[in-house]
Short mmCIF file of C-alpha atoms in Angstrom, two decimals:
data_model
loop_
_atom_site.label_atom_id
_atom_site.label_comp_id
_atom_site.label_asym_id
_atom_site.label_seq_id
_atom_site.Cartn_x
_atom_site.Cartn_y
_atom_site.Cartn_z
CA MET S 1 12.64 33.29 60.64
CA LYS S 2 16.12 32.68 61.98
CA LYS S 3 18.43 35.64 62.37
CA LEU S 4 21.29 35.57 59.86
CA ILE S 5 24.70 36.63 61.16
CA ILE S 6 27.57 37.10 58.69
CA PHE S 7 31.07 37.20 60.17
CA ASN S 8 33.23 38.90 57.52
CA TRP S 9 36.92 38.27 58.16
CA LYS S 10 37.97 40.69 55.41
CA MET S 11 41.75 40.47 54.73
CA ALA S 12 42.62 38.56 57.89
CA PRO S 13 44.21 36.58 59.42
CA ASP S 14 47.73 36.36 58.00
CA SER S 15 48.21 32.60 58.33
CA LEU S 16 46.30 29.35 57.93
CA LYS S 17 47.21 28.50 61.53
CA GLU S 18 45.41 31.58 62.79
CA ALA S 19 42.48 31.01 60.42
CA LYS S 20 42.04 27.49 61.81
CA ARG S 21 42.14 28.84 65.35
CA PHE S 22 39.41 31.39 64.62
CA PHE S 23 37.22 28.87 62.81
CA ASN S 24 37.62 26.24 65.53
CA ALA S 25 36.60 28.85 68.08
CA VAL S 26 33.30 29.22 66.24
CA LEU S 27 32.92 25.42 66.12
CA ASP S 28 33.34 25.38 69.89
CA PHE S 29 30.17 27.49 70.08
CA LYS S 30 28.14 25.23 67.76
CA SER S 31 25.84 24.12 70.58
CA TYR S 32 24.75 27.76 70.96
CA ILE S 33 23.74 28.11 67.30
CA ILE S 34 20.05 27.39 67.82
CA ASN S 35 17.90 30.24 66.57
CA SER S 36 20.33 31.67 64.04
CA GLU S 37 22.21 30.88 60.86
CA ILE S 38 25.89 31.75 61.06
CA VAL S 39 28.02 32.42 57.99
CA ILE S 40 31.81 32.73 58.07
CA THR S 41 33.43 34.52 55.12
CA PRO S 42 37.20 34.02 55.24
CA PRO S 43 39.65 35.11 52.53
CA PHE S 44 39.61 32.92 49.42
CA VAL S 45 42.87 31.13 50.33
CA TYR S 46 41.25 29.50 53.39
CA LEU S 47 37.96 28.34 51.86
CA ASN S 48 39.02 24.80 50.95
CA GLU S 49 40.33 24.26 54.46
CA PHE S 50 36.84 24.69 55.91
CA LYS S 51 34.65 23.24 53.12
CA ASN S 52 33.97 19.98 54.99
CA LYS S 53 33.45 21.56 58.41
CA LYS S 54 30.04 23.13 57.81
CA LEU S 55 27.11 22.34 60.09
CA LYS S 56 23.36 22.69 59.79
CA ASN S 57 23.36 26.30 60.95
CA LEU S 58 27.01 27.15 60.21
CA LYS S 59 27.73 28.00 56.58
CA LEU S 60 30.71 29.08 54.52
CA GLY S 61 30.65 32.30 52.52
CA ALA S 62 32.93 34.27 50.21
CA GLN S 63 33.72 37.96 50.19
CA ASP S 64 33.35 38.45 46.45
CA VAL S 65 32.73 36.69 43.10
CA PHE S 66 33.49 37.39 39.45
CA TRP S 67 30.68 37.55 36.89
CA GLU S 68 32.11 35.11 34.32
CA ASN S 69 32.31 31.34 34.78
CA ALA S 70 35.66 30.94 33.01
CA GLY S 71 38.19 32.85 30.96
CA ALA S 72 41.38 34.90 31.04
CA TYR S 73 40.52 37.01 34.09
CA THR S 74 43.67 37.18 36.18
CA GLY S 75 43.08 37.12 39.91
CA GLU S 76 39.33 36.53 39.75
CA ILE S 77 37.19 33.78 41.32
CA SER S 78 34.14 32.34 39.57
CA ALA S 79 30.89 31.24 41.18
CA LYS S 80 31.63 27.65 40.12
CA MET S 81 34.99 27.77 41.91
CA LEU S 82 33.27 29.03 45.03
CA LYS S 83 30.67 26.29 44.96
CA ASN S 84 33.43 23.68 44.54
CA SER S 85 35.09 25.19 47.60
CA GLY S 86 31.99 24.57 49.71
CA VAL S 87 30.70 28.14 49.57
CA GLU S 88 26.96 28.73 49.98
CA TYR S 89 26.84 32.51 50.50
CA VAL S 90 28.68 35.35 48.78
CA ILE S 91 28.94 39.04 49.66
CA VAL S 92 28.56 41.40 46.69
CA GLY S 93 29.02 45.16 46.57
CA HIS S 94 30.61 45.67 49.97
CA SER S 95 31.28 49.36 50.54
CA GLU S 96 35.03 48.75 50.83
CA ARG S 97 35.10 47.23 47.34
CA ARG S 98 33.02 50.09 46.03
CA LYS S 99 35.43 52.58 47.62
CA TYR S 100 38.90 51.06 47.24
CA LEU S 101 38.41 49.03 44.04
CA ASN S 102 36.02 51.45 42.35
CA GLU S 103 33.34 48.80 41.82
CA THR S 104 30.44 50.40 40.03
CA ASP S 105 26.78 49.47 40.30
CA GLU S 106 27.05 48.03 36.78
CA ILE S 107 29.84 45.66 37.91
CA ILE S 108 27.92 44.75 41.05
CA ASN S 109 24.81 44.02 39.00
CA LYS S 110 26.77 41.49 36.90
CA LYS S 111 28.02 39.82 40.08
CA VAL S 112 24.55 39.67 41.65
CA LEU S 113 23.11 37.98 38.56
CA ALA S 114 26.07 35.60 38.19
CA GLY S 115 25.86 34.52 41.83
CA LEU S 116 22.12 33.92 41.72
CA LYS S 117 22.30 32.05 38.40
CA ALA S 118 24.94 29.75 39.91
CA GLY S 119 22.75 28.99 42.92
CA LEU S 120 24.78 30.95 45.43
CA LYS S 121 23.00 32.90 48.16
CA VAL S 122 23.86 36.51 47.40
CA ILE S 123 24.21 39.16 50.09
CA LEU S 124 24.04 42.54 48.38
CA CYS S 125 25.41 45.49 50.34
CA VAL S 126 23.87 48.93 49.93
CA GLY S 127 24.12 52.11 51.95
CA GLU S 128 24.83 55.81 51.95
CA ASP S 129 27.91 57.83 52.92
CA LEU S 130 28.05 60.60 55.52
CA LEU S 131 27.62 63.45 53.02
CA ILE S 132 24.32 61.99 51.83
CA ARG S 133 23.13 61.12 55.34
CA ARG S 134 23.69 64.69 56.49
CA HIS S 135 20.88 65.65 54.11
CA GLY S 136 18.50 63.40 56.05
CA LYS S 137 16.92 59.95 55.78
CA LYS S 138 14.96 60.88 52.67
CA ALA S 139 18.21 61.57 50.84
CA ALA S 140 19.58 58.26 52.08
CA GLU S 141 16.48 56.42 50.87
CA ASN S 142 16.69 58.02 47.44
CA PHE S 143 20.36 57.05 47.17
CA ILE S 144 19.64 53.44 48.16
CA LYS S 145 16.72 53.31 45.72
CA LYS S 146 19.06 54.29 42.87
CA GLN S 147 21.63 51.73 44.02
CA LEU S 148 19.03 48.97 44.00
CA GLU S 149 17.66 49.99 40.60
CA LYS S 150 21.14 49.57 39.11
CA ASP S 151 22.29 46.59 41.19
CA LEU S 152 19.12 44.58 40.47
CA LYS S 153 18.78 45.37 36.78
CA GLY S 154 17.59 42.26 34.97
CA ILE S 155 16.73 40.33 38.13
CA ARG S 156 13.16 39.80 36.91
CA SER S 157 14.46 37.88 33.90
CA LEU S 158 16.30 35.25 35.95
CA VAL S 159 15.01 31.78 35.15
CA VAL S 160 14.40 30.80 38.77
CA SER S 161 11.26 30.56 40.83
CA ARG S 162 10.27 33.58 42.88
CA LYS S 163 10.38 31.41 46.01
CA LEU S 164 13.96 30.30 45.29
CA LEU S 165 15.02 33.85 44.49
CA VAL S 166 13.66 35.10 47.80
CA ARG S 167 15.47 32.33 49.65
CA ASN S 168 18.78 33.02 47.87
CA PHE S 169 18.83 36.80 48.09
CA THR S 170 19.60 39.02 51.06
CA ILE S 171 20.28 42.74 51.44
CA ALA S 172 22.79 44.10 53.93
CA TYR S 173 22.13 47.74 54.78
CA GLU S 174 25.47 49.24 55.75
CA PRO S 175 25.59 52.98 56.34
CA ILE S 176 29.11 53.63 55.09
CA TRP S 177 29.75 56.39 57.62
CA ALA S 178 29.32 53.89 60.47
CA ILE S 179 31.70 51.18 59.21
CA GLY S 180 34.87 51.04 61.28
CA ALA S 181 33.94 54.32 62.92
CA GLY S 182 33.32 52.83 66.35
CA HIS S 183 29.73 54.07 66.36
CA SER S 184 26.69 52.57 64.70
CA ASP S 185 23.50 54.00 63.33
CA THR S 186 20.64 54.24 65.80
CA PRO S 187 18.43 51.12 65.77
CA GLN S 188 15.35 53.28 65.13
CA ASP S 189 16.87 54.90 62.05
CA ALA S 190 18.16 51.53 60.81
CA VAL S 191 14.66 50.05 61.17
CA GLU S 192 13.15 52.87 59.12
CA ILE S 193 15.67 52.42 56.30
CA ILE S 194 15.27 48.63 56.34
CA LYS S 195 11.48 48.92 56.21
CA TYR S 196 11.89 51.24 53.25
CA ILE S 197 14.15 48.70 51.48
CA LYS S 198 11.70 45.84 52.11
CA ASN S 199 8.73 47.86 50.85
CA LEU S 200 10.67 48.89 47.75
CA LEU S 201 11.69 45.30 46.96
CA ALA S 202 8.12 44.11 47.34
CA ALA S 203 6.55 46.90 45.30
CA ARG S 204 9.07 47.15 42.47
CA TYR S 205 10.41 43.60 42.15
CA SER S 206 7.66 41.50 43.76
CA LEU S 207 10.29 40.25 46.20
CA ASN S 208 8.38 39.78 49.43
CA SER S 209 9.95 38.55 52.68
CA ILE S 210 13.51 39.38 51.59
CA ARG S 211 15.89 39.34 54.55
CA VAL S 212 17.58 42.66 55.25
CA LEU S 213 20.52 42.77 57.65
CA TYR S 214 22.20 45.67 59.40
CA GLY S 215 25.94 46.25 59.10
CA GLY S 216 28.05 49.08 60.45
CA SER S 217 30.16 48.78 63.63
CA VAL S 218 28.09 45.93 65.04
CA ASP S 219 29.45 44.28 68.17
CA SER S 220 28.18 42.44 71.23
CA LYS S 221 27.48 45.71 73.02
CA ASN S 222 24.99 47.05 70.47
CA ALA S 223 23.86 43.92 68.56
CA ALA S 224 20.90 43.30 70.87
CA ASN S 225 19.56 46.81 70.21
CA PHE S 226 19.33 45.95 66.51
CA LEU S 227 18.40 42.27 66.62
CA LYS S 228 15.45 42.78 68.95
CA HIS S 229 13.61 44.53 66.12
CA PRO S 230 11.72 42.04 63.92
CA GLU S 231 12.35 44.20 60.86
CA ILE S 232 16.11 43.57 61.16
CA ASP S 233 16.81 40.01 60.05
CA GLY S 234 20.40 39.78 61.22
CA ALA S 235 23.77 41.48 61.07
CA LEU S 236 26.84 41.80 58.88
CA VAL S 237 29.74 41.88 61.34
CA GLY S 238 33.24 43.02 60.43
CA HIS S 239 35.78 44.05 63.06
CA SER S 240 34.37 41.83 65.81
CA SER S 241 34.41 38.71 63.61
CA LEU S 242 37.90 37.72 64.73
CA LYS S 243 37.28 38.07 68.46
CA ALA S 244 36.15 34.74 69.90
CA GLU S 245 34.30 36.19 72.89
CA GLU S 246 32.51 38.72 70.68
CA VAL S 247 31.42 35.97 68.31
CA LYS S 248 30.17 33.83 71.19
CA LYS S 249 28.20 36.69 72.74
CA MET S 250 26.53 37.58 69.44
CA ILE S 251 25.59 33.97 68.75
CA LEU S 252 24.06 33.73 72.21
CA LEU S 253 22.15 36.95 71.60
CA THR S 254 20.43 35.57 68.52
CA ASN S 255 18.71 32.87 70.59
CA SER S 256 16.58 35.57 72.17
CA TYR S 257 15.32 37.07 68.90
CA PHE S 258 13.94 34.15 66.93
CA THR S 259 10.87 35.18 64.94
CA ILE S 260 8.27 33.11 63.08
#
């Protein structure tokens, strides 16, 4: 299975000129994208600019989606709009949206179902904060279990094949306390949590072989320590996404960790 690397631009850059420069830098590295699938998730305003520049292993993603297809929902973006903008992947439930925009698990659940119904490949973010982690990994696992129970409510009733659902659904484990902190979780602890998530998805939802990524202060210095583990299927990268050399190094790293 190819490693999946999501480069999340968040609310940057400020101009289309800069956005083009960053995207073209990734295109310059296209010959290195061999054993990985790379997804760029720019702000909504830049999506149409890049819709026709996708490659076999370079995809376009969005940072959020609304749960309704149409209606009087000021400022929101529907799954249909995203698909018409060339989007294949969408991030749902990122910790920053949970924190700053007070997105609840009930809201995130609606977005997960809407994205999957529309045929988008949904990347659901889950993870614990520092207060919970201080109580140990068991507390973190229990918290994530409750998140998944709420975020995936009704997923069994989706009228799609199990094979298609597995292909279109990914989890990103992001320990909130590590995001933007300059220090990541240990690879060993991340592997244990990710194994727990995979076992839970298989046992409770019959979702086997779901990809689970790691996110939380990932950069070229520590990416190899995570990607070398077969349990970790890729990375959700934030801060380093807008640094050309960082992006190049991480793409090169993925060529060493291709798994069948």
